[in-house]
Short mmCIF file of C-alpha atoms and ligand atoms in Angstrom, two decimals:
data_model
loop_
_atom_site.label_atom_id
_atom_site.label_comp_id
_atom_site.label_asym_id
_atom_site.label_seq_id
_atom_site.Cartn_x
_atom_site.Cartn_y
_atom_site.Cartn_z
CA MET A 1 -14.53 11.30 -16.93
CA ILE A 2 -15.62 10.69 -20.51
CA LEU A 3 -15.82 7.16 -21.90
CA LYS A 4 -13.71 7.17 -25.05
CA LYS A 5 -14.42 4.69 -27.82
CA GLU A 6 -11.15 2.81 -27.43
CA GLN A 7 -11.57 2.42 -23.66
CA LYS A 8 -12.89 -0.90 -22.47
CA TYR A 9 -14.04 0.46 -19.13
CA ILE A 10 -14.33 3.53 -16.98
CA ILE A 11 -13.19 3.79 -13.38
CA SER A 12 -14.32 6.51 -10.99
CA PRO A 13 -12.76 8.15 -9.07
CA GLU A 14 -9.59 8.06 -11.11
CA LEU A 15 -6.91 7.00 -8.62
CA ASN A 16 -3.41 6.75 -9.94
CA SER A 17 -1.26 5.60 -7.06
CA LEU A 18 -1.67 3.52 -3.93
CA ASN A 19 -1.15 5.20 -0.55
CA ARG A 20 1.98 4.15 1.32
CA PHE A 21 1.57 2.66 4.80
CA SER A 22 4.36 2.44 7.32
CA PRO A 23 3.99 0.18 9.21
CA LYS A 24 2.05 -1.88 6.68
CA LEU A 25 -1.74 -1.81 6.83
CA LYS A 26 -2.94 -4.90 8.69
CA ILE A 27 -5.90 -6.46 6.90
CA ALA A 28 -8.17 -9.48 7.14
CA VAL A 29 -9.78 -10.91 4.02
CA LEU A 30 -13.17 -12.64 4.18
CA ALA A 31 -13.82 -14.81 1.14
CA SER A 32 -16.04 -17.75 0.20
CA GLY A 33 -14.94 -18.72 -3.30
CA GLU A 34 -12.17 -18.84 -5.85
CA GLY A 35 -10.21 -15.97 -4.32
CA SER A 36 -8.97 -14.24 -7.47
CA ASN A 37 -9.33 -10.86 -5.74
CA PHE A 38 -7.48 -12.25 -2.71
CA GLN A 39 -4.69 -13.39 -5.04
CA VAL A 40 -4.34 -9.89 -6.49
CA LEU A 41 -3.69 -8.58 -2.97
CA ILE A 42 -1.20 -11.37 -2.24
CA ASP A 43 0.71 -10.64 -5.45
CA LEU A 44 0.87 -6.88 -4.90
CA ALA A 45 2.08 -7.39 -1.33
CA LYS A 46 4.69 -9.95 -2.42
CA LYS A 47 6.08 -7.61 -5.05
CA GLU A 48 6.13 -4.84 -2.42
CA LEU A 49 3.89 -2.72 -4.61
CA PHE A 50 1.32 -2.32 -1.85
CA ASP A 51 2.06 -1.87 1.87
CA ILE A 52 -0.43 -4.37 3.23
CA ASP A 53 0.04 -7.21 5.66
CA ILE A 54 -2.60 -9.90 5.09
CA LYS A 55 -2.89 -11.16 8.64
CA ILE A 56 -5.61 -13.72 8.00
CA LEU A 57 -8.04 -15.17 5.49
CA ILE A 58 -11.42 -16.14 6.88
CA CYS A 59 -13.47 -18.54 4.78
CA ASN A 60 -16.74 -20.39 5.30
CA ASN A 61 -15.90 -23.29 2.96
CA LYS A 62 -12.89 -25.54 3.43
CA ASN A 63 -12.88 -26.52 -0.25
CA ALA A 64 -12.84 -22.98 -1.62
CA GLY A 65 -10.06 -21.86 -3.94
CA CYS A 66 -9.12 -19.01 -1.62
CA VAL A 67 -8.11 -21.54 1.09
CA LYS A 68 -5.81 -23.28 -1.39
CA ARG A 69 -4.26 -19.93 -2.24
CA ALA A 70 -3.73 -19.09 1.44
CA THR A 71 -2.10 -22.49 2.02
CA GLU A 72 0.22 -22.07 -0.96
CA GLU A 73 1.17 -18.55 0.07
CA LYS A 74 1.55 -19.47 3.76
CA ILE A 75 -1.07 -16.96 4.84
CA PRO A 76 -2.83 -17.89 8.09
CA TYR A 77 -6.43 -18.89 7.53
CA PHE A 78 -9.47 -19.74 9.60
CA ILE A 79 -12.32 -21.84 8.30
CA CYS A 80 -15.69 -21.36 9.87
CA ASP A 81 -18.41 -23.54 8.41
CA GLU A 82 -21.86 -22.36 9.43
CA SER A 83 -23.25 -25.91 9.37
CA SER A 84 -20.90 -26.90 12.18
CA CYS A 85 -21.99 -23.95 14.34
CA LYS A 86 -24.93 -23.95 16.75
CA ASN A 87 -26.60 -21.06 14.94
CA ARG A 88 -25.81 -17.89 13.02
CA ASP A 89 -24.92 -16.01 16.17
CA ASP A 90 -22.38 -18.69 17.09
CA PHE A 91 -20.98 -18.59 13.51
CA GLU A 92 -20.49 -14.84 13.66
CA LYS A 93 -19.08 -14.94 17.20
CA LYS A 94 -16.33 -17.32 16.12
CA ILE A 95 -15.38 -15.02 13.26
CA ILE A 96 -15.52 -11.90 15.43
CA ASN A 97 -13.21 -13.53 17.99
CA LYS A 98 -10.77 -14.49 15.26
CA LEU A 99 -10.77 -10.98 13.83
CA ILE A 100 -10.16 -9.42 17.24
CA GLU A 101 -7.38 -11.91 17.98
CA SER A 102 -5.74 -11.18 14.59
CA ASP A 103 -5.05 -7.53 15.44
CA ILE A 104 -6.18 -6.04 12.13
CA GLU A 105 -7.06 -2.52 11.04
CA LEU A 106 -9.38 -3.12 8.10
CA ILE A 107 -11.62 -5.96 6.92
CA ILE A 108 -11.99 -6.75 3.22
CA MET A 109 -14.90 -8.81 1.94
CA ALA A 110 -13.58 -10.17 -1.34
CA GLY A 111 -16.22 -12.59 -2.53
CA TRP A 112 -17.75 -13.16 0.94
CA MET A 113 -21.14 -14.67 0.23
CA LYS A 114 -22.66 -14.43 3.71
CA ILE A 115 -24.78 -11.56 4.91
CA VAL A 116 -23.37 -10.07 8.11
CA THR A 117 -25.62 -8.79 10.89
CA GLU A 118 -25.60 -5.38 12.51
CA LYS A 119 -24.28 -7.08 15.65
CA PHE A 120 -21.30 -8.39 13.67
CA ILE A 121 -20.54 -4.96 12.22
CA ASN A 122 -20.73 -3.31 15.64
CA SER A 123 -18.73 -6.04 17.38
CA VAL A 124 -15.67 -6.09 15.12
CA ARG A 125 -15.29 -2.31 15.58
CA LYS A 126 -13.25 -2.01 12.39
CA LYS A 127 -14.16 -0.58 9.06
CA ILE A 128 -15.33 -3.23 6.61
CA ILE A 129 -15.34 -2.87 2.84
CA ASN A 130 -17.04 -5.13 0.29
CA ILE A 131 -16.58 -5.69 -3.43
CA HIS A 132 -19.74 -6.38 -5.41
CA PRO A 133 -20.11 -7.18 -9.12
CA SER A 134 -22.63 -4.52 -10.12
CA LEU A 135 -22.91 -0.78 -10.34
CA LEU A 136 -24.53 -0.24 -6.96
CA PRO A 137 -27.18 0.75 -6.04
CA SER A 138 -28.33 -1.31 -9.04
CA PHE A 139 -28.46 -5.09 -8.75
CA LYS A 140 -27.83 -5.82 -5.10
CA GLY A 141 -27.97 -9.44 -3.95
CA LYS A 142 -26.71 -12.82 -5.03
CA ASN A 143 -26.76 -12.81 -8.86
CA PRO A 144 -25.99 -9.26 -9.93
CA ILE A 145 -24.22 -10.13 -13.20
CA LYS A 146 -27.06 -12.37 -14.37
CA ASP A 147 -29.63 -9.81 -13.19
CA ALA A 148 -27.96 -7.00 -15.16
CA LEU A 149 -27.91 -9.16 -18.31
CA GLU A 150 -31.48 -10.38 -17.94
CA ASN A 151 -32.79 -6.91 -17.23
CA GLY A 152 -31.38 -5.60 -20.48
CA SER A 153 -28.86 -3.22 -18.90
CA LEU A 154 -26.49 -1.64 -21.39
CA ILE A 155 -23.84 -0.86 -18.80
CA THR A 156 -22.76 -2.73 -15.67
CA GLY A 157 -19.61 -3.07 -13.59
CA CYS A 158 -18.40 -3.44 -10.02
CA SER A 159 -18.33 -1.40 -6.84
CA VAL A 160 -16.41 -1.28 -3.59
CA HIS A 161 -18.29 0.21 -0.65
CA TYR A 162 -18.19 0.44 3.13
CA VAL A 163 -20.32 -2.21 4.80
CA VAL A 164 -23.41 -1.10 6.71
CA PRO A 165 -26.24 -3.26 8.08
CA GLU A 166 -28.31 -2.84 4.92
CA VAL A 167 -27.02 -5.37 2.35
CA ASP A 168 -24.89 -4.04 -0.55
CA SER A 169 -25.39 -0.47 0.60
CA GLY A 170 -23.04 1.94 2.35
CA GLU A 171 -20.85 4.70 1.01
CA LEU A 172 -19.20 3.93 -2.32
CA ILE A 173 -15.42 4.12 -2.52
CA ILE A 174 -14.80 3.30 -6.18
CA GLN A 175 -16.66 1.86 -9.17
CA GLY A 176 -15.70 0.44 -12.54
CA ALA A 177 -18.13 0.31 -15.47
CA LEU A 178 -18.23 -1.42 -18.81
CA ALA A 179 -20.64 -1.76 -21.71
CA ILE A 180 -22.73 -4.88 -22.11
CA ASN A 181 -22.37 -5.80 -25.76
CA LYS A 182 -25.14 -7.19 -27.90
CA ASP A 183 -25.36 -10.99 -27.50
CA GLU A 184 -23.09 -10.81 -24.44
CA ASN A 185 -22.75 -14.11 -22.60
CA ILE A 186 -22.54 -14.36 -18.83
CA GLN A 187 -19.11 -15.98 -18.72
CA ASN A 188 -17.51 -13.30 -20.84
CA LEU A 189 -19.19 -10.55 -18.86
CA THR A 190 -18.12 -12.14 -15.57
CA ASN A 191 -14.51 -12.35 -16.78
CA ASN A 192 -14.54 -8.70 -17.81
CA ILE A 193 -16.02 -7.62 -14.48
CA HIS A 194 -13.36 -9.64 -12.64
CA GLU A 195 -10.69 -7.87 -14.62
CA ILE A 196 -11.99 -4.51 -13.41
CA GLU A 197 -12.42 -5.76 -9.85
CA HIS A 198 -8.77 -6.70 -9.77
CA LEU A 199 -7.89 -3.14 -10.74
CA ILE A 200 -10.16 -1.29 -8.34
CA LEU A 201 -9.94 -3.37 -5.14
CA PRO A 202 -6.36 -2.32 -4.24
CA PHE A 203 -7.30 1.35 -4.70
CA ALA A 204 -10.36 0.93 -2.50
CA ILE A 205 -8.23 -0.64 0.25
CA SER A 206 -5.72 2.13 -0.15
CA GLU A 207 -8.42 4.78 0.30
CA ALA A 208 -10.10 3.01 3.22
CA GLY A 209 -6.70 2.39 4.83
CA PHE A 210 -5.92 6.08 4.60
CA THR A 211 -9.19 6.84 6.42
CA VAL A 212 -8.40 4.27 9.11
CA ARG A 213 -4.93 5.70 9.75
CA ARG A 214 -6.04 9.34 9.71
C1 GAR B 301 -16.38 -11.29 -7.11
O1 GAR B 301 -16.93 -11.06 -8.38
C2 GAR B 301 -17.08 -10.43 -6.08
O2 GAR B 301 -17.45 -9.18 -6.56
C3 GAR B 301 -18.28 -11.27 -5.77
O3 GAR B 301 -17.79 -12.58 -5.71
C4 GAR B 301 -16.72 -12.72 -6.65
C5 GAR B 301 -15.55 -13.38 -5.97
O4 GAR B 301 -14.55 -13.69 -6.89
N1 GAR B 301 -18.88 -10.88 -4.54
C6 GAR B 301 -20.20 -10.89 -4.34
O5 GAR B 301 -20.98 -11.26 -5.17
C7 GAR B 301 -20.63 -10.40 -2.98
N2 GAR B 301 -22.00 -10.06 -2.97
P1 GAR B 301 -13.15 -14.21 -6.37
O6 GAR B 301 -13.44 -15.28 -5.31
O7 GAR B 301 -12.48 -14.80 -7.57
O8 GAR B 301 -12.40 -13.05 -5.80
#
């Protein structure tokens, strides 16, 4: 793919249509924040443009925007606040039990800001994918957009990858890239990255779902 001057971003691989799933692909979404990526999935499902059934939202913060969205859209949700759990193991166990009980096929981390352990990954026994706002393997961790800016990168973007025990690693499914303009500010860059995330996440789920059903 060649980045043409008039293009704002580049997405690779180039995926043009979402796979169809019959019955619908049963997913769980793990989110900690605003939930704009979650909303994209809700909207596509509502318009019947994507054959997904969002069985549950799992969130670690009762005040997060994603919980409000789930409430408004009548999507079941489960809040698990780590501070009210005995320890991290207890926190993860509660989430694992909920995921098993929810009868899902694929887990989507869409703004999930907690590191999951190897035990968690092995216990849920489902494929997990994660969206991250950098061009992995560059800028793993908590502040990838700020890190890319401060390190003088000229290009950044977002990635969706399979989750493995090593943080922000695992096989890449799709990436979107954009130029960092001179005098770029973090808010503008964040907004632009979000815009690309909203485009690529459904395609990543579609690809991962295809693998799960194969
Ligand atoms: C997204 O930019 C996502 O890539 C990022 O959190 C944001 C959530 O936005 N995830 C991570 O940083 C995970 N390491 P949203 O709540 O509006 O979907």
